[in-house]
């Protein structure tokens, strides 16, 4: 159970709850011990996802809160909205683009087009989440219908093991480029290619844009997991290797960057945005009063596509 008063939320633990977790605790990283109700302060109008943990460290939902979080990876987070919360819903199209399902070996990928003769291709990592949870193809269609962006092709690429592939894996890089070639063979020229990704998918997208600036001139990066280095595996402790590479680079892509105020990745993203500003790279940066989740990221899709593809 929770009690909300302005910016403050009191979490009242149910039976069996020994810890409180959420975006504000880095989920499993820093659970808050519970010996009774706990009151926390959040940004004004925040959207908060949370859960409880039992004595064995198993997360479970708040039985007194029926509002499920829109989370494609876990079923246990529950959601609360503080007074003043404003969700900017993505625009809805008049008709939904058709989505083709494809495979390249074991890897699934999906393709949609918002109109004839697409002028650009948006390539999203974590493809199923961007397709089914975020509805990126529907947002692109709605913006086309409004005359805000040109026709685009959307390519949703699903990982096999995102924790390995998105952490600077040259093996996945090679397969990714083969997949792009297959999509081009089957559907026609990609045109200008925009990379899109959230969390580790955003990390991989920024890495590819730095390595292949002529091929990938634009990136939609949502809470990129910038606490990472080649060979590392700790999203909380690894150094910000890619930010250092961007600091050294002479040529940078056009980037739309968003992050949530409740994330452990807030400070790394702020430092990355500062590098872009210092180097006068074309970019837009925004923070929202929410966490590392699809409520944050869904709101970024329309402004991100407008910034990267707007007429």
PDB file of C-alpha atoms in Angstrom:
ATOM      1  CA  UNK A   1       0.000   0.000   0.000  1.00  0.00           C
ATOM      2  CA  UNK A   2       1.142   3.562  -0.647  1.00  0.00           C
ATOM      3  CA  UNK A   3       0.109   6.962   0.659  1.00  0.00           C
ATOM      4  CA  UNK A   4       0.852  10.003  -1.556  1.00  0.00           C
ATOM      5  CA  UNK A   5       1.119  13.605  -0.378  1.00  0.00           C
ATOM      6  CA  UNK A   6       2.506  16.129  -2.867  1.00  0.00           C
ATOM      7  CA  UNK A   7       6.100  14.988  -3.570  1.00  0.00           C
ATOM      8  CA  UNK A   8       6.164  12.397  -0.776  1.00  0.00           C
ATOM      9  CA  UNK A   9       5.191   8.738  -0.978  1.00  0.00           C
ATOM     10  CA  UNK A  10       4.864   6.484   2.063  1.00  0.00           C
ATOM     11  CA  UNK A  11       5.293   2.819   1.228  1.00  0.00           C
ATOM     12  CA  UNK A  12       3.488   0.535   3.688  1.00  0.00           C
ATOM     13  CA  UNK A  13       4.943  -2.982   3.418  1.00  0.00           C
ATOM     14  CA  UNK A  14       2.567  -5.951   3.105  1.00  0.00           C
ATOM     15  CA  UNK A  15       3.142  -9.222   4.904  1.00  0.00           C
ATOM     16  CA  UNK A  16       6.421 -10.845   3.851  1.00  0.00           C
ATOM     17  CA  UNK A  17       7.988  -7.658   2.468  1.00  0.00           C
ATOM     18  CA  UNK A  18      11.520  -7.119   3.796  1.00  0.00           C
ATOM     19  CA  UNK A  19      12.773  -4.704   1.116  1.00  0.00           C
ATOM     20  CA  UNK A  20      11.507  -1.966  -1.206  1.00  0.00           C
ATOM     21  CA  UNK A  21      12.894  -1.717  -4.742  1.00  0.00           C
ATOM     22  CA  UNK A  22      12.251   0.432  -7.812  1.00  0.00           C
ATOM     23  CA  UNK A  23      13.936   2.735 -10.290  1.00  0.00           C
ATOM     24  CA  UNK A  24      14.880   4.878  -7.286  1.00  0.00           C
ATOM     25  CA  UNK A  25      16.938   1.967  -5.829  1.00  0.00           C
ATOM     26  CA  UNK A  26      18.452   0.784  -9.128  1.00  0.00           C
ATOM     27  CA  UNK A  27      16.010  -2.127  -8.685  1.00  0.00           C
ATOM     28  CA  UNK A  28      18.035  -5.071  -7.377  1.00  0.00           C
ATOM     29  CA  UNK A  29      21.169  -3.073  -6.661  1.00  0.00           C
ATOM     30  CA  UNK A  30      20.254  -1.044  -3.562  1.00  0.00           C
ATOM     31  CA  UNK A  31      17.086  -2.421  -1.913  1.00  0.00           C
ATOM     32  CA  UNK A  32      15.729  -0.392   1.020  1.00  0.00           C
ATOM     33  CA  UNK A  33      15.289  -2.496   4.203  1.00  0.00           C
ATOM     34  CA  UNK A  34      11.785  -2.356   5.634  1.00  0.00           C
ATOM     35  CA  UNK A  35      10.999  -2.445   9.345  1.00  0.00           C
ATOM     36  CA  UNK A  36       7.807  -0.452   8.848  1.00  0.00           C
ATOM     37  CA  UNK A  37       6.482   2.295   6.545  1.00  0.00           C
ATOM     38  CA  UNK A  38       9.102   4.246   4.582  1.00  0.00           C
ATOM     39  CA  UNK A  39       8.561   7.760   3.187  1.00  0.00           C
ATOM     40  CA  UNK A  40      10.520   8.952   0.163  1.00  0.00           C
ATOM     41  CA  UNK A  41      10.590  12.264  -1.705  1.00  0.00           C
ATOM     42  CA  UNK A  42      10.330  12.335  -5.508  1.00  0.00           C
ATOM     43  CA  UNK A  43      10.368  15.037  -8.209  1.00  0.00           C
ATOM     44  CA  UNK A  44       7.125  16.936  -8.644  1.00  0.00           C
ATOM     45  CA  UNK A  45       4.698  15.058 -10.883  1.00  0.00           C
ATOM     46  CA  UNK A  46       6.822  11.910 -10.897  1.00  0.00           C
ATOM     47  CA  UNK A  47       5.831   8.527 -12.274  1.00  0.00           C
ATOM     48  CA  UNK A  48       7.273   5.809 -10.020  1.00  0.00           C
ATOM     49  CA  UNK A  49       7.570   2.058 -10.553  1.00  0.00           C
ATOM     50  CA  UNK A  50       8.276  -0.127  -7.513  1.00  0.00           C
ATOM     51  CA  UNK A  51       7.968  -3.593  -5.982  1.00  0.00           C
ATOM     52  CA  UNK A  52       8.693  -5.401  -2.728  1.00  0.00           C
ATOM     53  CA  UNK A  53      11.165  -8.208  -2.021  1.00  0.00           C
ATOM     54  CA  UNK A  54      10.800 -11.155   0.363  1.00  0.00           C
ATOM     55  CA  UNK A  55      13.433 -12.732   2.624  1.00  0.00           C
ATOM     56  CA  UNK A  56      14.839 -14.761  -0.285  1.00  0.00           C
ATOM     57  CA  UNK A  57      15.302 -11.704  -2.473  1.00  0.00           C
ATOM     58  CA  UNK A  58      12.343 -12.498  -4.711  1.00  0.00           C
ATOM     59  CA  UNK A  59      10.447  -9.444  -6.037  1.00  0.00           C
ATOM     60  CA  UNK A  60       6.675  -9.416  -5.760  1.00  0.00           C
ATOM     61  CA  UNK A  61       3.970  -6.835  -6.557  1.00  0.00           C
ATOM     62  CA  UNK A  62       2.178  -4.628  -4.068  1.00  0.00           C
ATOM     63  CA  UNK A  63      -1.075  -6.558  -3.442  1.00  0.00           C
ATOM     64  CA  UNK A  64      -2.918  -3.310  -2.637  1.00  0.00           C
ATOM     65  CA  UNK A  65      -2.005  -1.491  -5.865  1.00  0.00           C
ATOM     66  CA  UNK A  66      -3.765  -2.755  -9.023  1.00  0.00           C
ATOM     67  CA  UNK A  67      -1.895  -0.434 -11.422  1.00  0.00           C
ATOM     68  CA  UNK A  68       0.560  -2.565 -13.345  1.00  0.00           C
ATOM     69  CA  UNK A  69       3.614  -0.988 -14.897  1.00  0.00           C
ATOM     70  CA  UNK A  70       3.893  -1.236 -18.676  1.00  0.00           C
ATOM     71  CA  UNK A  71       7.058  -3.310 -18.450  1.00  0.00           C
ATOM     72  CA  UNK A  72       7.933  -5.857 -21.162  1.00  0.00           C
ATOM     73  CA  UNK A  73      10.568  -7.618 -19.043  1.00  0.00           C
ATOM     74  CA  UNK A  74       9.010  -8.010 -15.569  1.00  0.00           C
ATOM     75  CA  UNK A  75       5.479  -8.572 -14.311  1.00  0.00           C
ATOM     76  CA  UNK A  76       5.917  -7.497 -10.684  1.00  0.00           C
ATOM     77  CA  UNK A  77       6.430  -3.677 -10.855  1.00  0.00           C
ATOM     78  CA  UNK A  78       3.488  -1.536  -9.794  1.00  0.00           C
ATOM     79  CA  UNK A  79       3.096   2.134 -10.712  1.00  0.00           C
ATOM     80  CA  UNK A  80       2.055   5.343  -8.960  1.00  0.00           C
ATOM     81  CA  UNK A  81       1.638   8.878 -10.277  1.00  0.00           C
ATOM     82  CA  UNK A  82       2.290  11.890  -8.090  1.00  0.00           C
ATOM     83  CA  UNK A  83       0.078  15.001  -8.240  1.00  0.00           C
ATOM     84  CA  UNK A  84       0.856  17.034 -11.331  1.00  0.00           C
ATOM     85  CA  UNK A  85       2.059  14.062 -13.369  1.00  0.00           C
ATOM     86  CA  UNK A  86       1.664  14.758 -17.077  1.00  0.00           C
ATOM     87  CA  UNK A  87       2.127  11.957 -19.569  1.00  0.00           C
ATOM     88  CA  UNK A  88       2.687  13.124 -23.145  1.00  0.00           C
ATOM     89  CA  UNK A  89       0.982  10.345 -25.127  1.00  0.00           C
ATOM     90  CA  UNK A  90       2.492   9.481 -28.501  1.00  0.00           C
ATOM     91  CA  UNK A  91       0.287  10.483 -31.440  1.00  0.00           C
ATOM     92  CA  UNK A  92      -2.012   7.807 -32.863  1.00  0.00           C
ATOM     93  CA  UNK A  93      -2.243   7.176 -36.618  1.00  0.00           C
ATOM     94  CA  UNK A  94      -5.446   6.919 -38.623  1.00  0.00           C
ATOM     95  CA  UNK A  95      -4.275   3.544 -39.899  1.00  0.00           C
ATOM     96  CA  UNK A  96      -1.550   1.245 -38.625  1.00  0.00           C
ATOM     97  CA  UNK A  97       1.318   0.224 -40.926  1.00  0.00           C
ATOM     98  CA  UNK A  98       1.641  -3.439 -41.825  1.00  0.00           C
ATOM     99  CA  UNK A  99       4.506  -5.225 -40.084  1.00  0.00           C
ATOM    100  CA  UNK A 100       6.386  -8.052 -41.829  1.00  0.00           C
ATOM    101  CA  UNK A 101       8.062 -10.761 -39.747  1.00  0.00           C
ATOM    102  CA  UNK A 102      11.455 -12.017 -40.909  1.00  0.00           C
ATOM    103  CA  UNK A 103      14.354 -14.189 -39.782  1.00  0.00           C
ATOM    104  CA  UNK A 104      18.057 -14.238 -40.480  1.00  0.00           C
ATOM    105  CA  UNK A 105      19.225 -17.511 -38.981  1.00  0.00           C
ATOM    106  CA  UNK A 106      18.040 -17.519 -35.376  1.00  0.00           C
ATOM    107  CA  UNK A 107      17.480 -13.772 -35.259  1.00  0.00           C
ATOM    108  CA  UNK A 108      14.041 -12.259 -35.699  1.00  0.00           C
ATOM    109  CA  UNK A 109      13.499  -8.869 -37.289  1.00  0.00           C
ATOM    110  CA  UNK A 110      10.378  -6.973 -38.250  1.00  0.00           C
ATOM    111  CA  UNK A 111       9.862  -4.423 -41.023  1.00  0.00           C
ATOM    112  CA  UNK A 112       7.202  -1.746 -41.465  1.00  0.00           C
ATOM    113  CA  UNK A 113       6.868   1.138 -43.926  1.00  0.00           C
ATOM    114  CA  UNK A 114       4.800   4.267 -43.347  1.00  0.00           C
ATOM    115  CA  UNK A 115       4.417   5.124 -47.018  1.00  0.00           C
ATOM    116  CA  UNK A 116       5.758   4.531 -50.524  1.00  0.00           C
ATOM    117  CA  UNK A 117       9.384   5.354 -51.308  1.00  0.00           C
ATOM    118  CA  UNK A 118      10.638   5.725 -47.720  1.00  0.00           C
ATOM    119  CA  UNK A 119      13.338   8.360 -47.459  1.00  0.00           C
ATOM    120  CA  UNK A 120      14.973   6.987 -44.308  1.00  0.00           C
ATOM    121  CA  UNK A 121      15.171   3.817 -42.236  1.00  0.00           C
ATOM    122  CA  UNK A 122      14.878   3.781 -38.448  1.00  0.00           C
ATOM    123  CA  UNK A 123      16.615   0.719 -36.983  1.00  0.00           C
ATOM    124  CA  UNK A 124      15.632  -0.179 -33.418  1.00  0.00           C
ATOM    125  CA  UNK A 125      17.439  -2.587 -31.113  1.00  0.00           C
ATOM    126  CA  UNK A 126      15.244  -4.586 -28.680  1.00  0.00           C
ATOM    127  CA  UNK A 127      12.928  -4.743 -31.651  1.00  0.00           C
ATOM    128  CA  UNK A 128       9.956  -6.533 -30.106  1.00  0.00           C
ATOM    129  CA  UNK A 129       9.737  -3.985 -27.277  1.00  0.00           C
ATOM    130  CA  UNK A 130       9.950  -1.032 -29.684  1.00  0.00           C
ATOM    131  CA  UNK A 131       7.339  -2.679 -31.912  1.00  0.00           C
ATOM    132  CA  UNK A 132       4.829  -4.116 -29.434  1.00  0.00           C
ATOM    133  CA  UNK A 133       5.343  -2.075 -26.258  1.00  0.00           C
ATOM    134  CA  UNK A 134       6.311   1.304 -27.707  1.00  0.00           C
ATOM    135  CA  UNK A 135       4.534   1.157 -31.090  1.00  0.00           C
ATOM    136  CA  UNK A 136       7.314   3.112 -32.813  1.00  0.00           C
ATOM    137  CA  UNK A 137       5.860   2.296 -36.252  1.00  0.00           C
ATOM    138  CA  UNK A 138       2.510   3.809 -35.248  1.00  0.00           C
ATOM    139  CA  UNK A 139       4.185   6.985 -33.976  1.00  0.00           C
ATOM    140  CA  UNK A 140       6.081   7.340 -37.266  1.00  0.00           C
ATOM    141  CA  UNK A 141       2.850   6.807 -39.221  1.00  0.00           C
ATOM    142  CA  UNK A 142       1.020   9.450 -37.175  1.00  0.00           C
ATOM    143  CA  UNK A 143       3.812  11.989 -37.722  1.00  0.00           C
ATOM    144  CA  UNK A 144       3.742  11.269 -41.460  1.00  0.00           C
ATOM    145  CA  UNK A 145      -0.019  11.824 -41.559  1.00  0.00           C
ATOM    146  CA  UNK A 146       0.532  15.189 -39.854  1.00  0.00           C
ATOM    147  CA  UNK A 147       3.199  16.133 -42.383  1.00  0.00           C
ATOM    148  CA  UNK A 148       5.907  16.336 -39.729  1.00  0.00           C
ATOM    149  CA  UNK A 149       8.292  13.672 -41.070  1.00  0.00           C
ATOM    150  CA  UNK A 150       8.720  11.969 -44.476  1.00  0.00           C
ATOM    151  CA  UNK A 151       7.826   8.328 -45.190  1.00  0.00           C
ATOM    152  CA  UNK A 152      10.180   5.990 -43.354  1.00  0.00           C
ATOM    153  CA  UNK A 153      10.960   2.301 -43.101  1.00  0.00           C
ATOM    154  CA  UNK A 154      11.213   0.839 -39.619  1.00  0.00           C
ATOM    155  CA  UNK A 155      13.449  -2.128 -38.912  1.00  0.00           C
ATOM    156  CA  UNK A 156      13.004  -3.804 -35.508  1.00  0.00           C
ATOM    157  CA  UNK A 157      15.940  -6.084 -34.618  1.00  0.00           C
ATOM    158  CA  UNK A 158      15.540  -8.539 -31.748  1.00  0.00           C
ATOM    159  CA  UNK A 159      18.629  -9.575 -29.720  1.00  0.00           C
ATOM    160  CA  UNK A 160      19.566 -13.131 -28.831  1.00  0.00           C
ATOM    161  CA  UNK A 161      21.512 -12.086 -25.723  1.00  0.00           C
ATOM    162  CA  UNK A 162      21.345  -8.318 -25.274  1.00  0.00           C
ATOM    163  CA  UNK A 163      23.721  -8.298 -22.281  1.00  0.00           C
ATOM    164  CA  UNK A 164      26.466  -9.696 -24.496  1.00  0.00           C
ATOM    165  CA  UNK A 165      25.606  -8.355 -27.947  1.00  0.00           C
ATOM    166  CA  UNK A 166      25.006  -4.722 -27.015  1.00  0.00           C
ATOM    167  CA  UNK A 167      28.217  -4.376 -24.974  1.00  0.00           C
ATOM    168  CA  UNK A 168      30.564  -3.483 -27.828  1.00  0.00           C
ATOM    169  CA  UNK A 169      30.371  -6.952 -29.416  1.00  0.00           C
ATOM    170  CA  UNK A 170      32.174  -6.954 -32.755  1.00  0.00           C
ATOM    171  CA  UNK A 171      30.651 -10.351 -33.521  1.00  0.00           C
ATOM    172  CA  UNK A 172      27.147  -8.903 -33.199  1.00  0.00           C
ATOM    173  CA  UNK A 173      28.263  -5.807 -35.111  1.00  0.00           C
ATOM    174  CA  UNK A 174      29.152  -8.024 -38.077  1.00  0.00           C
ATOM    175  CA  UNK A 175      25.833  -9.861 -37.924  1.00  0.00           C
ATOM    176  CA  UNK A 176      23.949  -6.593 -37.544  1.00  0.00           C
ATOM    177  CA  UNK A 177      25.500  -5.245 -40.732  1.00  0.00           C
ATOM    178  CA  UNK A 178      24.659  -8.495 -42.550  1.00  0.00           C
ATOM    179  CA  UNK A 179      21.072  -8.105 -41.389  1.00  0.00           C
ATOM    180  CA  UNK A 180      20.962  -4.561 -42.753  1.00  0.00           C
ATOM    181  CA  UNK A 181      22.244  -5.846 -46.082  1.00  0.00           C
ATOM    182  CA  UNK A 182      19.529  -8.532 -46.111  1.00  0.00           C
ATOM    183  CA  UNK A 183      16.842  -5.969 -45.331  1.00  0.00           C
ATOM    184  CA  UNK A 184      18.128  -3.739 -48.120  1.00  0.00           C
ATOM    185  CA  UNK A 185      18.118  -6.665 -50.556  1.00  0.00           C
ATOM    186  CA  UNK A 186      14.540  -7.574 -49.629  1.00  0.00           C
ATOM    187  CA  UNK A 187      12.988  -4.124 -49.228  1.00  0.00           C
ATOM    188  CA  UNK A 188      15.136  -1.707 -51.196  1.00  0.00           C
ATOM    189  CA  UNK A 189      17.671   1.010 -50.318  1.00  0.00           C
ATOM    190  CA  UNK A 190      17.739   2.012 -46.655  1.00  0.00           C
ATOM    191  CA  UNK A 191      18.369   5.674 -47.387  1.00  0.00           C
ATOM    192  CA  UNK A 192      19.422   7.774 -44.424  1.00  0.00           C
ATOM    193  CA  UNK A 193      19.708   5.395 -41.467  1.00  0.00           C
ATOM    194  CA  UNK A 194      18.690   6.413 -37.951  1.00  0.00           C
ATOM    195  CA  UNK A 195      19.689   4.110 -35.086  1.00  0.00           C
ATOM    196  CA  UNK A 196      17.368   3.805 -32.096  1.00  0.00           C
ATOM    197  CA  UNK A 197      17.770   2.052 -28.769  1.00  0.00           C
ATOM    198  CA  UNK A 198      16.944   2.150 -25.080  1.00  0.00           C
ATOM    199  CA  UNK A 199      19.358   1.289 -22.260  1.00  0.00           C
ATOM    200  CA  UNK A 200      21.931  -1.197 -23.632  1.00  0.00           C
ATOM    201  CA  UNK A 201      20.316  -0.842 -27.057  1.00  0.00           C
ATOM    202  CA  UNK A 202      21.005   2.878 -26.862  1.00  0.00           C
ATOM    203  CA  UNK A 203      24.616   2.160 -25.931  1.00  0.00           C
ATOM    204  CA  UNK A 204      25.077  -0.067 -28.979  1.00  0.00           C
ATOM    205  CA  UNK A 205      23.420   2.497 -31.256  1.00  0.00           C
ATOM    206  CA  UNK A 206      25.706   5.312 -30.072  1.00  0.00           C
ATOM    207  CA  UNK A 207      28.736   3.045 -30.480  1.00  0.00           C
ATOM    208  CA  UNK A 208      27.805   2.141 -34.035  1.00  0.00           C
ATOM    209  CA  UNK A 209      27.212   5.776 -34.979  1.00  0.00           C
ATOM    210  CA  UNK A 210      30.670   6.656 -33.702  1.00  0.00           C
ATOM    211  CA  UNK A 211      32.328   3.766 -35.571  1.00  0.00           C
ATOM    212  CA  UNK A 212      30.404   4.292 -38.830  1.00  0.00           C
ATOM    213  CA  UNK A 213      29.569   8.010 -39.073  1.00  0.00           C
ATOM    214  CA  UNK A 214      28.850   7.946 -42.806  1.00  0.00           C
ATOM    215  CA  UNK A 215      26.385   5.090 -42.496  1.00  0.00           C
ATOM    216  CA  UNK A 216      24.681   6.101 -39.237  1.00  0.00           C
ATOM    217  CA  UNK A 217      24.482   9.910 -38.988  1.00  0.00           C
ATOM    218  CA  UNK A 218      21.601  10.066 -36.467  1.00  0.00           C
ATOM    219  CA  UNK A 219      20.709   8.346 -33.174  1.00  0.00           C
ATOM    220  CA  UNK A 220      17.611   8.198 -30.965  1.00  0.00           C
ATOM    221  CA  UNK A 221      19.163   7.265 -27.598  1.00  0.00           C
ATOM    222  CA  UNK A 222      16.841   6.613 -24.642  1.00  0.00           C
ATOM    223  CA  UNK A 223      18.570   6.229 -21.272  1.00  0.00           C
ATOM    224  CA  UNK A 224      21.659   4.695 -22.905  1.00  0.00           C
ATOM    225  CA  UNK A 225      23.584   2.448 -20.517  1.00  0.00           C
ATOM    226  CA  UNK A 226      26.739   4.542 -20.578  1.00  0.00           C
ATOM    227  CA  UNK A 227      28.253   2.789 -17.539  1.00  0.00           C
ATOM    228  CA  UNK A 228      30.003   0.275 -19.790  1.00  0.00           C
ATOM    229  CA  UNK A 229      33.348  -0.611 -21.292  1.00  0.00           C
ATOM    230  CA  UNK A 230      34.576  -3.337 -23.691  1.00  0.00           C
ATOM    231  CA  UNK A 231      34.828  -6.583 -21.741  1.00  0.00           C
ATOM    232  CA  UNK A 232      32.840  -5.182 -18.815  1.00  0.00           C
ATOM    233  CA  UNK A 233      29.573  -6.566 -17.478  1.00  0.00           C
ATOM    234  CA  UNK A 234      28.578  -4.259 -14.609  1.00  0.00           C
ATOM    235  CA  UNK A 235      26.116  -1.547 -15.681  1.00  0.00           C
ATOM    236  CA  UNK A 236      26.592   0.170 -12.311  1.00  0.00           C
ATOM    237  CA  UNK A 237      30.369   0.088 -11.813  1.00  0.00           C
ATOM    238  CA  UNK A 238      31.983   0.055 -15.262  1.00  0.00           C
ATOM    239  CA  UNK A 239      33.607   3.327 -16.407  1.00  0.00           C
ATOM    240  CA  UNK A 240      31.940   5.567 -19.001  1.00  0.00           C
ATOM    241  CA  UNK A 241      34.179   4.402 -21.831  1.00  0.00           C
ATOM    242  CA  UNK A 242      31.985   5.537 -24.716  1.00  0.00           C
ATOM    243  CA  UNK A 243      31.646   9.074 -23.347  1.00  0.00           C
ATOM    244  CA  UNK A 244      35.438   9.321 -23.386  1.00  0.00           C
ATOM    245  CA  UNK A 245      35.497   8.171 -27.022  1.00  0.00           C
ATOM    246  CA  UNK A 246      32.927  10.822 -27.944  1.00  0.00           C
ATOM    247  CA  UNK A 247      35.061  13.403 -26.170  1.00  0.00           C
ATOM    248  CA  UNK A 248      38.022  12.428 -28.389  1.00  0.00           C
ATOM    249  CA  UNK A 249      36.081  12.165 -31.673  1.00  0.00           C
ATOM    250  CA  UNK A 250      36.287  14.821 -34.372  1.00  0.00           C
ATOM    251  CA  UNK A 251      32.947  13.936 -35.968  1.00  0.00           C
ATOM    252  CA  UNK A 252      29.758  13.222 -34.057  1.00  0.00           C
ATOM    253  CA  UNK A 253      26.247  12.160 -35.103  1.00  0.00           C
ATOM    254  CA  UNK A 254      23.034  14.120 -34.595  1.00  0.00           C
ATOM    255  CA  UNK A 255      21.556  12.785 -31.337  1.00  0.00           C
ATOM    256  CA  UNK A 256      18.230  12.955 -29.537  1.00  0.00           C
ATOM    257  CA  UNK A 257      18.843  11.951 -25.903  1.00  0.00           C
ATOM    258  CA  UNK A 258      16.375  11.437 -23.033  1.00  0.00           C
ATOM    259  CA  UNK A 259      16.739  10.029 -19.507  1.00  0.00           C
ATOM    260  CA  UNK A 260      14.618   9.740 -16.365  1.00  0.00           C
ATOM    261  CA  UNK A 261      15.314  11.668 -13.170  1.00  0.00           C
ATOM    262  CA  UNK A 262      14.930   8.494 -11.067  1.00  0.00           C
ATOM    263  CA  UNK A 263      17.567   6.478 -12.950  1.00  0.00           C
ATOM    264  CA  UNK A 264      21.007   5.411 -11.810  1.00  0.00           C
ATOM    265  CA  UNK A 265      22.020   6.410 -15.369  1.00  0.00           C
ATOM    266  CA  UNK A 266      21.025  10.051 -14.860  1.00  0.00           C
ATOM    267  CA  UNK A 267      24.514  11.327 -14.025  1.00  0.00           C
ATOM    268  CA  UNK A 268      26.258   9.409 -16.866  1.00  0.00           C
ATOM    269  CA  UNK A 269      23.706  10.762 -19.340  1.00  0.00           C
ATOM    270  CA  UNK A 270      24.170  14.292 -18.037  1.00  0.00           C
ATOM    271  CA  UNK A 271      27.921  13.968 -18.518  1.00  0.00           C
ATOM    272  CA  UNK A 272      27.401  12.607 -22.026  1.00  0.00           C
ATOM    273  CA  UNK A 273      25.050  15.488 -22.877  1.00  0.00           C
ATOM    274  CA  UNK A 274      27.661  17.919 -21.548  1.00  0.00           C
ATOM    275  CA  UNK A 275      30.238  16.434 -23.933  1.00  0.00           C
ATOM    276  CA  UNK A 276      27.850  16.950 -26.844  1.00  0.00           C
ATOM    277  CA  UNK A 277      27.245  20.540 -25.742  1.00  0.00           C
ATOM    278  CA  UNK A 278      30.945  21.276 -25.256  1.00  0.00           C
ATOM    279  CA  UNK A 279      31.730  19.933 -28.715  1.00  0.00           C
ATOM    280  CA  UNK A 280      28.770  21.820 -30.212  1.00  0.00           C
ATOM    281  CA  UNK A 281      27.400  18.596 -31.668  1.00  0.00           C
ATOM    282  CA  UNK A 282      23.815  18.799 -32.986  1.00  0.00           C
ATOM    283  CA  UNK A 283      21.689  17.298 -30.249  1.00  0.00           C
ATOM    284  CA  UNK A 284      18.625  17.657 -28.049  1.00  0.00           C
ATOM    285  CA  UNK A 285      18.541  16.528 -24.419  1.00  0.00           C
ATOM    286  CA  UNK A 286      15.620  16.111 -22.029  1.00  0.00           C
ATOM    287  CA  UNK A 287      14.997  14.717 -18.545  1.00  0.00           C
ATOM    288  CA  UNK A 288      11.619  13.434 -17.341  1.00  0.00           C
ATOM    289  CA  UNK A 289      10.355  12.830 -13.766  1.00  0.00           C
ATOM    290  CA  UNK A 290      10.296   9.048 -14.143  1.00  0.00           C
ATOM    291  CA  UNK A 291      12.670   6.120 -14.338  1.00  0.00           C
ATOM    292  CA  UNK A 292      14.285   3.519 -16.558  1.00  0.00           C
ATOM    293  CA  UNK A 293      11.059   2.378 -18.169  1.00  0.00           C
ATOM    294  CA  UNK A 294       8.733   2.651 -21.143  1.00  0.00           C
ATOM    295  CA  UNK A 295       6.667   5.473 -19.677  1.00  0.00           C
ATOM    296  CA  UNK A 296       9.810   7.589 -19.973  1.00  0.00           C
ATOM    297  CA  UNK A 297      10.776   6.258 -23.376  1.00  0.00           C
ATOM    298  CA  UNK A 298       7.363   6.311 -25.086  1.00  0.00           C
ATOM    299  CA  UNK A 299       7.156  10.055 -24.531  1.00  0.00           C
ATOM    300  CA  UNK A 300      10.485  10.527 -26.329  1.00  0.00           C
ATOM    301  CA  UNK A 301       9.506   8.843 -29.596  1.00  0.00           C
ATOM    302  CA  UNK A 302       7.578  11.655 -31.278  1.00  0.00           C
ATOM    303  CA  UNK A 303       9.907  14.535 -30.306  1.00  0.00           C
ATOM    304  CA  UNK A 304      12.894  12.351 -31.140  1.00  0.00           C
ATOM    305  CA  UNK A 305      11.634  11.515 -34.631  1.00  0.00           C
ATOM    306  CA  UNK A 306      10.721  15.160 -35.245  1.00  0.00           C
ATOM    307  CA  UNK A 307      14.221  16.301 -34.235  1.00  0.00           C
ATOM    308  CA  UNK A 308      15.998  13.665 -36.321  1.00  0.00           C
ATOM    309  CA  UNK A 309      13.714  13.473 -39.364  1.00  0.00           C
ATOM    310  CA  UNK A 310      11.545  16.596 -39.288  1.00  0.00           C
ATOM    311  CA  UNK A 311      11.009  18.348 -42.573  1.00  0.00           C
TER     312      UNK A 311
END
